[in-house]
Tab-separated table of C-alpha atoms in Angstrom:
chain	number	residue	atom	x	y	z
A	139	MET	CA	0.146	0.028	-0.046
A	140	THR	CA	1.263	3.751	-0.766
A	141	THR	CA	0.754	5.603	2.201
A	142	PRO	CA	1.002	9.629	1.316
A	143	PRO	CA	3.512	11.678	3.459
A	144	ARG	CA	1.683	13.251	6.350
A	145	SER	CA	2.508	16.458	8.320
A	146	THR	CA	1.459	16.217	11.895
A	147	SER	CA	2.118	20.054	12.540
A	148	ALA	CA	0.179	20.887	9.163
A	149	ALA	CA	-2.742	18.892	10.598
A	150	LEU	CA	-2.481	20.294	14.112
A	151	SER	CA	-2.573	23.885	12.501
A	152	PHE	CA	-6.096	23.693	12.115
A	153	ALA	CA	-6.776	23.942	15.858
A	154	GLY	CA	-5.923	27.722	15.457
A	155	VAL	CA	-8.175	28.756	12.648
A	156	ALA	CA	-11.124	26.599	13.710
A	157	ASP	CA	-13.396	30.019	13.672
A	158	ALA	CA	-12.328	30.518	10.171
A	159	TYR	CA	-12.714	27.181	9.137
A	160	GLU	CA	-16.337	27.121	10.302
A	161	ARG	CA	-16.935	30.477	8.885
A	162	ALA	CA	-15.654	29.904	5.362
A	163	ARG	CA	-15.465	26.172	4.460
A	164	PRO	CA	-18.217	24.690	2.282
A	165	GLY	CA	-20.531	22.048	3.125
A	166	TYR	CA	-21.567	19.173	0.936
A	167	PRO	CA	-24.155	19.002	-1.693
A	168	ASP	CA	-27.345	16.910	-0.416
A	169	GLU	CA	-26.821	14.578	-3.584
A	170	ALA	CA	-23.414	13.807	-2.578
A	171	VAL	CA	-24.178	13.054	1.051
A	172	ALA	CA	-27.177	10.948	-0.181
A	173	TRP	CA	-24.736	9.043	-2.402
A	174	LEU	CA	-22.287	8.482	0.158
A	175	LEU	CA	-24.448	6.758	2.416
A	176	ALA	CA	-26.588	4.933	-0.154
A	177	GLY	CA	-25.862	1.211	-0.574
A	178	ASP	CA	-26.675	-1.290	-3.421
A	179	GLY	CA	-29.526	-0.008	-5.283
A	180	GLY	CA	-29.522	3.511	-3.600
A	181	ASP	CA	-32.195	2.334	-0.813
A	182	HIS	CA	-29.908	1.670	2.264
A	183	HIS	CA	-30.807	3.888	5.333
A	184	PRO	CA	-27.769	3.413	7.648
A	185	GLN	CA	-28.622	3.913	11.069
A	186	ARG	CA	-25.101	3.763	12.664
A	187	ILE	CA	-22.306	6.214	11.179
A	188	VAL	CA	-18.728	6.951	12.225
A	189	GLU	CA	-17.616	10.216	10.973
A	190	LEU	CA	-13.731	10.638	10.849
A	191	GLY	CA	-11.818	13.832	11.054
A	192	ALA	CA	-15.272	15.616	11.213
A	193	GLY	CA	-13.759	19.017	11.973
A	194	THR	CA	-16.560	21.504	12.831
A	195	GLY	CA	-19.277	19.444	11.499
A	196	LYS	CA	-19.300	20.668	7.728
A	197	LEU	CA	-20.669	17.250	6.825
A	198	THR	CA	-22.077	16.239	10.247
A	199	HIS	CA	-25.210	18.244	10.180
A	200	SER	CA	-26.152	16.763	7.076
A	201	LEU	CA	-25.651	13.353	8.515
A	202	THR	CA	-27.833	14.313	11.474
A	203	GLY	CA	-30.424	16.086	9.225
A	204	HIS	CA	-33.757	15.603	7.516
A	205	GLY	CA	-34.425	12.059	7.224
A	206	ALA	CA	-32.276	10.847	9.619
A	207	GLY	CA	-34.867	9.355	11.986
A	208	ASP	CA	-33.418	7.607	14.698
A	209	ARG	CA	-29.892	7.389	13.359
A	210	THR	CA	-26.740	7.217	15.340
A	211	VAL	CA	-23.799	9.380	14.300
A	212	VAL	CA	-20.350	9.481	16.300
A	213	ALA	CA	-18.444	12.155	14.882
A	214	THR	CA	-14.699	12.114	15.881
A	215	ASP	CA	-11.917	14.560	15.481
A	216	PRO	CA	-8.335	14.789	17.395
A	217	LEU	CA	-8.756	18.602	17.829
A	218	GLY	CA	-10.832	20.241	20.718
A	219	PRO	CA	-11.332	23.625	19.210
A	220	MET	CA	-13.000	21.580	16.049
A	221	LEU	CA	-15.105	19.668	18.089
A	222	ARG	CA	-16.323	22.501	20.239
A	223	HIS	CA	-17.627	24.063	16.714
A	224	LEU	CA	-19.150	20.274	15.971
A	225	ALA	CA	-20.948	20.394	19.280
A	226	ARG	CA	-22.863	23.477	18.128
A	227	THR	CA	-23.361	23.187	14.570
A	228	ALA	CA	-24.671	19.166	14.837
A	229	PRO	CA	-26.095	18.689	18.415
A	230	ASP	CA	-27.626	15.544	17.480
A	231	ALA	CA	-24.442	13.806	16.768
A	232	MET	CA	-22.215	12.180	19.393
A	233	ALA	CA	-19.013	13.968	19.375
A	234	ALA	CA	-16.091	12.322	20.792
A	235	PHE	CA	-12.141	12.511	20.355
A	236	GLY	CA	-10.746	10.189	18.470
A	237	THR	CA	-8.374	9.451	15.335
A	238	ALA	CA	-8.770	7.208	12.370
A	239	GLU	CA	-6.080	5.064	13.631
A	240	GLN	CA	-7.865	4.601	17.077
A	241	ILE	CA	-11.684	4.758	16.403
A	242	PRO	CA	-13.650	4.941	19.908
A	243	VAL	CA	-16.452	2.671	18.950
A	244	ARG	CA	-17.156	-1.233	19.283
A	245	ARG	CA	-16.133	-3.701	16.817
A	246	ARG	CA	-18.308	-3.938	14.019
A	247	TRP	CA	-20.659	-1.404	15.260
A	248	ALA	CA	-21.055	0.879	12.385
A	249	ASP	CA	-22.991	0.582	9.067
A	250	VAL	CA	-20.874	3.355	7.725
A	251	VAL	CA	-17.674	4.817	8.242
A	252	VAL	CA	-17.465	8.407	6.437
A	253	GLY	CA	-14.375	10.800	6.168
A	254	ALA	CA	-14.694	14.097	4.225
A	255	GLN	CA	-11.729	16.232	3.698
A	256	ALA	CA	-9.874	13.873	5.867
A	257	PHE	CA	-8.255	10.539	4.175
A	258	HIS	CA	-5.311	12.212	3.376
A	259	TRP	CA	-4.230	12.951	6.837
A	260	PHE	CA	-4.573	9.373	7.659
A	261	ASP	CA	-1.969	6.953	8.781
A	262	GLN	CA	-3.343	4.314	6.018
A	263	ASP	CA	-1.534	1.495	7.167
A	264	ARG	CA	-3.234	1.760	10.693
A	265	ALA	CA	-6.489	3.341	9.892
A	266	LEU	CA	-7.762	1.097	7.150
A	267	PRO	CA	-7.900	-1.968	9.392
A	268	GLU	CA	-9.205	0.165	12.186
A	269	ILE	CA	-12.052	1.165	9.826
A	270	ALA	CA	-12.764	-2.460	8.947
A	271	ARG	CA	-12.607	-3.355	12.429
A	272	VAL	CA	-15.650	-0.974	13.183
A	273	LEU	CA	-17.723	-1.956	10.253
A	274	ARG	CA	-20.166	-4.809	10.129
A	275	PRO	CA	-19.861	-7.222	7.272
A	276	GLY	CA	-21.376	-5.596	4.354
A	277	GLY	CA	-20.844	-2.216	5.932
A	278	ARG	CA	-19.232	0.533	3.961
A	279	ILE	CA	-16.351	3.059	3.877
A	280	ALA	CA	-17.183	6.552	2.363
A	281	LEU	CA	-14.855	9.261	1.349
A	282	ALA	CA	-15.148	12.610	0.014
A	283	TRP	CA	-13.240	15.743	-0.934
A	284	ASN	CA	-14.264	19.330	-2.077
A	285	LEU	CA	-11.879	20.472	-4.814
A	286	ARG	CA	-11.880	23.732	-6.377
A	287	ASP	CA	-12.747	23.159	-10.024
A	288	GLU	CA	-9.397	24.593	-11.411
A	289	ARG	CA	-10.473	24.029	-15.029
A	290	ILE	CA	-11.522	27.553	-14.848
A	291	PRO	CA	-8.767	30.123	-15.401
A	292	TRP	CA	-9.518	32.600	-12.440
A	293	VAL	CA	-10.053	29.571	-10.150
A	294	LYS	CA	-6.668	28.423	-11.047
A	295	ARG	CA	-5.071	31.682	-10.460
A	296	LEU	CA	-6.547	31.842	-7.315
A	297	GLY	CA	-4.922	28.248	-6.572
A	298	ARG	CA	-1.600	29.606	-7.516
A	299	LEU	CA	-2.058	32.200	-5.147
A	300	ILE	CA	-3.291	30.074	-2.004
A	301	GLY	CA	-1.460	27.018	-2.865
A	302	THR	CA	-2.993	24.075	-4.178
A	303	PRO	CA	-1.265	21.226	-2.247
A	304	GLU	CA	-1.308	17.960	-3.820
A	305	GLN	CA	-3.414	15.726	-1.923
A	306	HIS	CA	-4.103	11.683	-1.833
A	307	THR	CA	-7.927	12.103	-3.129
A	308	ASP	CA	-8.218	8.851	-4.984
A	309	PRO	CA	-8.488	6.183	-2.165
A	310	THR	CA	-8.983	3.337	-4.731
A	311	LEU	CA	-5.619	1.684	-4.987
A	312	ASP	CA	-5.162	1.885	-1.122
A	313	LEU	CA	-8.393	0.324	-0.472
A	314	LEU	CA	-7.993	-2.569	-2.684
A	315	ALA	CA	-4.442	-3.123	-1.413
A	316	THR	CA	-5.807	-4.238	1.967
A	317	GLY	CA	-8.157	-6.783	0.705
A	318	LEU	CA	-10.466	-5.514	3.561
A	319	PHE	CA	-12.811	-3.587	1.166
A	320	GLY	CA	-14.629	-4.747	-2.398
A	321	PHE	CA	-15.064	-2.836	-5.601
A	322	VAL	CA	-14.802	0.834	-4.970
A	323	GLU	CA	-17.503	3.223	-6.552
A	324	GLN	CA	-17.001	6.624	-7.556
A	325	ALA	CA	-18.966	9.794	-8.406
A	326	GLN	CA	-18.782	13.466	-8.482
A	327	PHE	CA	-21.118	16.413	-7.855
A	328	ARG	CA	-20.413	20.069	-8.650
A	329	PHE	CA	-21.667	23.214	-6.608
A	330	TRP	CA	-20.945	26.854	-6.335
A	331	GLN	CA	-19.986	28.561	-2.968
A	332	PRO	CA	-20.841	32.229	-2.464
A	333	LEU	CA	-17.985	34.186	-1.037
A	334	ASP	CA	-17.824	37.823	-0.022
A	335	ARG	CA	-14.296	39.580	0.814
A	336	ASP	CA	-14.117	38.446	4.282
A	337	ARG	CA	-15.407	35.008	3.925
A	338	LEU	CA	-12.936	34.528	1.224
A	339	HIS	CA	-10.328	35.924	3.805
A	340	ASP	CA	-11.439	33.237	6.118
A	341	LEU	CA	-11.377	30.621	3.444
A	342	VAL	CA	-7.490	31.474	2.626
A	343	THR	CA	-6.646	31.448	6.337
A	344	SER	CA	-8.227	28.379	7.284
A	345	ARG	CA	-6.087	26.480	5.073
A	346	SER	CA	-3.165	24.429	6.839
A	347	ASN	CA	-0.354	26.026	4.805
A	348	VAL	CA	-1.464	29.660	5.209
A	349	ALA	CA	-2.081	28.712	8.975
A	350	SER	CA	1.507	27.811	9.211
A	351	MET	CA	3.003	30.860	7.581
A	352	ASP	CA	4.369	33.936	9.531
A	353	ASP	CA	2.419	37.396	9.711
A	354	ALA	CA	4.116	38.981	6.681
A	355	GLN	CA	3.766	35.982	4.370
A	356	ARG	CA	0.071	35.785	5.287
A	357	GLN	CA	-0.630	39.356	4.869
A	358	GLN	CA	0.991	39.015	1.560
A	359	VAL	CA	-1.238	36.396	0.455
A	360	LEU	CA	-4.398	37.989	1.406
A	361	ALA	CA	-3.192	41.162	-0.376
A	362	ASP	CA	-2.784	39.059	-3.365
A	363	VAL	CA	-6.402	37.547	-3.031
A	364	ASP	CA	-7.844	40.866	-2.459
A	365	GLU	CA	-6.444	42.084	-6.007
A	366	LEU	CA	-8.302	39.010	-7.592
A	367	TYR	CA	-11.136	39.308	-5.826
A	368	ASP	CA	-11.340	43.176	-6.797
A	369	GLY	CA	-10.787	42.191	-10.301
A	370	TYR	CA	-13.425	39.385	-10.305
A	371	GLY	CA	-16.335	41.961	-11.472
A	372	ARG	CA	-19.310	40.977	-9.104
A	373	GLY	CA	-19.393	43.856	-7.121
A	374	ALA	CA	-21.143	43.584	-3.922
A	375	ASP	CA	-22.588	40.124	-4.574
A	376	GLY	CA	-19.227	38.758	-4.216
A	377	MET	CA	-17.950	35.697	-5.960
A	378	LEU	CA	-19.198	32.258	-6.789
A	379	LEU	CA	-16.279	29.676	-6.298
A	380	PRO	CA	-17.114	26.499	-8.376
A	381	TYR	CA	-16.319	23.150	-6.356
A	382	VAL	CA	-16.459	19.339	-7.510
A	383	THR	CA	-17.235	16.999	-4.750
A	384	HIS	CA	-15.213	13.696	-5.497
A	385	CYS	CA	-17.197	10.636	-3.875
A	386	PHE	CA	-15.945	7.225	-3.182
A	387	ARG	CA	-17.424	4.213	-1.365
A	388	ALA	CA	-16.748	0.414	-0.963
A	389	VAL	CA	-18.000	-2.440	1.051
A	390	ALA	CA	-16.096	-3.981	3.955
A	391	ARG	CA	-15.439	-7.602	3.284
A	392	ALA	CA	-16.023	-10.202	6.140
A	393	SER	CA	-12.930	-10.828	7.976
A	394	ALA	CA	-11.453	-13.716	10.195
A	395	ASP	CA	-11.823	-12.564	13.833
A	396	PRO	CA	-11.421	-14.443	17.175
A	397	ASP	CA	-15.046	-14.331	17.844
A	398	ASP	CA	-16.333	-15.380	14.452
A	399	ASP	CA	-18.061	-18.818	14.335
A	400	GLY	CA	-17.534	-19.206	10.803
A	401	ASP	CA	-20.819	-17.561	9.431
A	402	GLY	CA	-19.158	-14.351	8.962
A	403	LEU	CA	-21.271	-12.723	12.126
A	404	VAL	CA	-19.960	-12.175	15.461
A	405	ASP	CA	-21.937	-13.319	18.292
A	406	PRO	CA	-23.594	-10.057	19.937
A	407	PRO	CA	-22.429	-8.925	23.545
A	408	THR	CA	-24.453	-10.262	26.164
A	409	ASP	CA	-24.755	-7.326	28.622
A	410	ASP	CA	-28.206	-5.640	28.668
A	411	ASP	CA	-27.324	-2.457	27.624
A	412	SER	CA	-24.815	-3.303	24.904
A	413	ASP	CA	-26.601	-1.687	22.431
A	414	ASN	CA	-26.278	1.827	24.047
A	415	LEU	CA	-22.282	1.549	24.807
A	416	LEU	CA	-21.007	2.850	21.948
A	417	ILE	CA	-17.973	4.686	23.024
A	418	ASP	CA	-15.087	2.342	23.828
A	419	PHE	CA	-12.205	4.345	24.934
A	420	ARG	CA	-9.726	1.710	24.929
């Protein structure tokens, strides 16, 4: 398996820009969320969802929103400032400290494990077996990224100003290489994010590479972005920034387990309140 380089300091830099992240980062189109959660035939309604790297809850509130019914969503993130926002924006989710490498839920509990804008931060050699551990047989991993559509010239120019770091945004080979997941499906969804000057500033400063700059570098980047914004030509209406949401999903294969009796299922726990004991801080 090819594991992309990870930068712990870059990931942790989000803690200092949580407010800007919440104000300016886009959410996810309803169609994309429905696709991520749907199973074969599009008629599956998962009731137990784990979200990894949930951040401030940009996806979480959609997972717990209209039509969720009695769905349980455990939304994890390793950063307290992010989780504090998440608890406010998605109060129906269970917010928990956790990482993809150590997920705080029971084995084979989840119908779906979701990661939005997060998979490239994972230590995949550890995270993918851990994700498979918490998924029931037939459960799914679902991954998504919002990427600016830099086929459009002015968006490409914005990318040159603020940086377009290479990200590992196609997990297909990594998922298949483990033998833990089946065929990887893909889909894309387009949307546009309205931005005024202040929200564009927040969007830029919420980026990990900009957050790690010194003040002088950051102010120069913002000045360059202001020049682009002034020349955009939309006046008081601001700008519409185009995105493409790249989505992937794959079914977890049944795997050998010490408690497996050979039928691909695990015997349920015997304690009376086992169905409510979701968090297992091992």
